[in-house]
CSV table of C-alpha atoms in Angstrom, one decimal:
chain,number,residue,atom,x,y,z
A,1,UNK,CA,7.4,-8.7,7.6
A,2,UNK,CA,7.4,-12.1,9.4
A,3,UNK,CA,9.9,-13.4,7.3
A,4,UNK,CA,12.2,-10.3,7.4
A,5,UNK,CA,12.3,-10.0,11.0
A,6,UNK,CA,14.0,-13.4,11.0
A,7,UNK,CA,17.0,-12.2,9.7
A,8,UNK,CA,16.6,-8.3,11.1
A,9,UNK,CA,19.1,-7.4,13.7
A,10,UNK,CA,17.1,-4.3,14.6
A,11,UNK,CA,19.9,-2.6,17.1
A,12,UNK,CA,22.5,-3.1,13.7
A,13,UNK,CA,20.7,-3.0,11.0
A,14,UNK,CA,19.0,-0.2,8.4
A,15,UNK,CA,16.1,-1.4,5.8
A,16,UNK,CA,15.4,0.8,3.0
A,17,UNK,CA,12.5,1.0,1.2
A,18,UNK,CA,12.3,1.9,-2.1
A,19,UNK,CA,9.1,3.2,-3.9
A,20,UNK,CA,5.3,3.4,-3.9
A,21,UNK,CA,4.9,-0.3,-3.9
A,22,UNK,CA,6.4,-1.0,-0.4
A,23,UNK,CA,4.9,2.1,1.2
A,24,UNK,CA,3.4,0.5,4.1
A,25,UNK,CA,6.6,-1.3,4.8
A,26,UNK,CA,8.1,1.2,7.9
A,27,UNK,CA,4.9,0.7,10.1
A,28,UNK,CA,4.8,-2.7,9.7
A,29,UNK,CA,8.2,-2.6,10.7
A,30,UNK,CA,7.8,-0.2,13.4
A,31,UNK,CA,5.1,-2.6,14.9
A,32,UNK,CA,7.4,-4.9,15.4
A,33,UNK,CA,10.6,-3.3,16.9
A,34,UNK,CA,11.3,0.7,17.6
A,35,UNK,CA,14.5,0.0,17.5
A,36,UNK,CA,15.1,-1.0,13.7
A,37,UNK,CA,16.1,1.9,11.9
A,38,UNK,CA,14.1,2.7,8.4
A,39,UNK,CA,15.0,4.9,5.2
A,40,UNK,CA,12.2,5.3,2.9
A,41,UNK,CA,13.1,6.4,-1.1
A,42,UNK,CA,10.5,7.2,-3.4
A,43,UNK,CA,11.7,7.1,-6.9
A,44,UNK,CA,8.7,8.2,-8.0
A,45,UNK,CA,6.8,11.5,-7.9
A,46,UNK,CA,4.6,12.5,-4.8
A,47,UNK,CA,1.5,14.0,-6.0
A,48,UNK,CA,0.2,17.2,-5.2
A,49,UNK,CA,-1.8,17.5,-1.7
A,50,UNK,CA,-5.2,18.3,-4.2
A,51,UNK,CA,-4.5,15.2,-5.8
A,52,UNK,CA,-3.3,13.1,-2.9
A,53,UNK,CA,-6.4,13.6,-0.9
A,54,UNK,CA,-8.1,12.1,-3.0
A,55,UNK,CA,-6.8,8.5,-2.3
A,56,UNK,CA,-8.5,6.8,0.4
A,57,UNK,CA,-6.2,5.8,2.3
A,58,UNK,CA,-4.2,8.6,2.3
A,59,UNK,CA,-3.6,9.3,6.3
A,60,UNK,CA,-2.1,5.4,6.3
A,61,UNK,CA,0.5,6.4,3.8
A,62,UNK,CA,1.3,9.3,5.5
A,63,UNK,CA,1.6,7.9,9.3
A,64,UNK,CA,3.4,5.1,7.5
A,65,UNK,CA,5.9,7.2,5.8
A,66,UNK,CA,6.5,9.3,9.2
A,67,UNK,CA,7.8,6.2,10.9
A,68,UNK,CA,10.7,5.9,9.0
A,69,UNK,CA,13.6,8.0,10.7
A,70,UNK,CA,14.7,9.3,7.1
A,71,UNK,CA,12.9,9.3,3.6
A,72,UNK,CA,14.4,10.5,0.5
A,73,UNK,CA,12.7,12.1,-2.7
A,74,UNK,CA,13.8,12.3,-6.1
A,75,UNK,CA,13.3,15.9,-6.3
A,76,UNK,CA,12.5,19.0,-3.7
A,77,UNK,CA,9.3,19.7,-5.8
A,78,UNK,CA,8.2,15.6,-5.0
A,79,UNK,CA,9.5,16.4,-0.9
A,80,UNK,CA,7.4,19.7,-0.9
A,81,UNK,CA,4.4,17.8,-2.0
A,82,UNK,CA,4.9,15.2,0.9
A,83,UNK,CA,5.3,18.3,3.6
A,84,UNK,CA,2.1,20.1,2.2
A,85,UNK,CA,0.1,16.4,2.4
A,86,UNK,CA,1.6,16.1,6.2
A,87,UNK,CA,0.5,19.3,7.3
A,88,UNK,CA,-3.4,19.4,5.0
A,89,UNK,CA,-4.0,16.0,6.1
A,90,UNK,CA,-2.2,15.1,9.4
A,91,UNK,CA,-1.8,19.0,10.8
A,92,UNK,CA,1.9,17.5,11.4
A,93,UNK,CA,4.1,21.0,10.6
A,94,UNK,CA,8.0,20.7,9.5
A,95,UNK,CA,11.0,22.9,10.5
A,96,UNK,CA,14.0,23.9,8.4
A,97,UNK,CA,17.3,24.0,9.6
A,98,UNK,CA,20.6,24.5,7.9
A,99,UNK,CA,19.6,22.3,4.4
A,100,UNK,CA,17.7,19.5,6.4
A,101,UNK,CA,14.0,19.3,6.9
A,102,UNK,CA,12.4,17.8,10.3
A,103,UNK,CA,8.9,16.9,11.2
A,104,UNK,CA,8.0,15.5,14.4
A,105,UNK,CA,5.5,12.8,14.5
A,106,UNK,CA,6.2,10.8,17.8
């Protein structure tokens, strides 16, 4: 992150992340500057919220995937999963509104 935020120009610029590996990524980023703007892509699949809680650190994935401004999945079934972990492990509810899907987390 140190090394990134040399270069970031966070009023210009958009980082996207893409997959599991860099997960943690937008809060680290969003430490450091609420300006930068953050996509998230997961390329792979998001388990089930059964499954999910399961992980230990679970509820830092989450917040950490709520501080992007936009993530992506590769499927709606993958996206579903996400909004069922949000709401089961965070209480953090989503809306739908003319094909997008919002949740409010700040």
């Amino acid at each position: 992150v140190d090394k990134l935020m040399q270069f970031l120009r966070p009023e210009e610029d958009f980082i996207w992340v893409h997959d599991y590996h860099l997960l943690v990524l937008p809060a680290l980023l969003r430490k450091r500057s609420y300006k930068v703007k953050i996509g998230v892509f997961l390329h792979s699949p998001f388990p089930s919220s059964e499954v999910f809680r399961a992980f230990p650190k679970r509820e830092e994935l989450l917040r950490s995937f709520l501080t992007a401004d936009l993530v992506g999945f590769q499927s709606f079934d993958y996206a579903r999963h996400f909004l069922s972990c949000c709401a089961r492990q965070l209480g953090v509810e989503h809306e739908m509104d003319k094909g997008s899907i919002a949740l409010k987390y700040f």
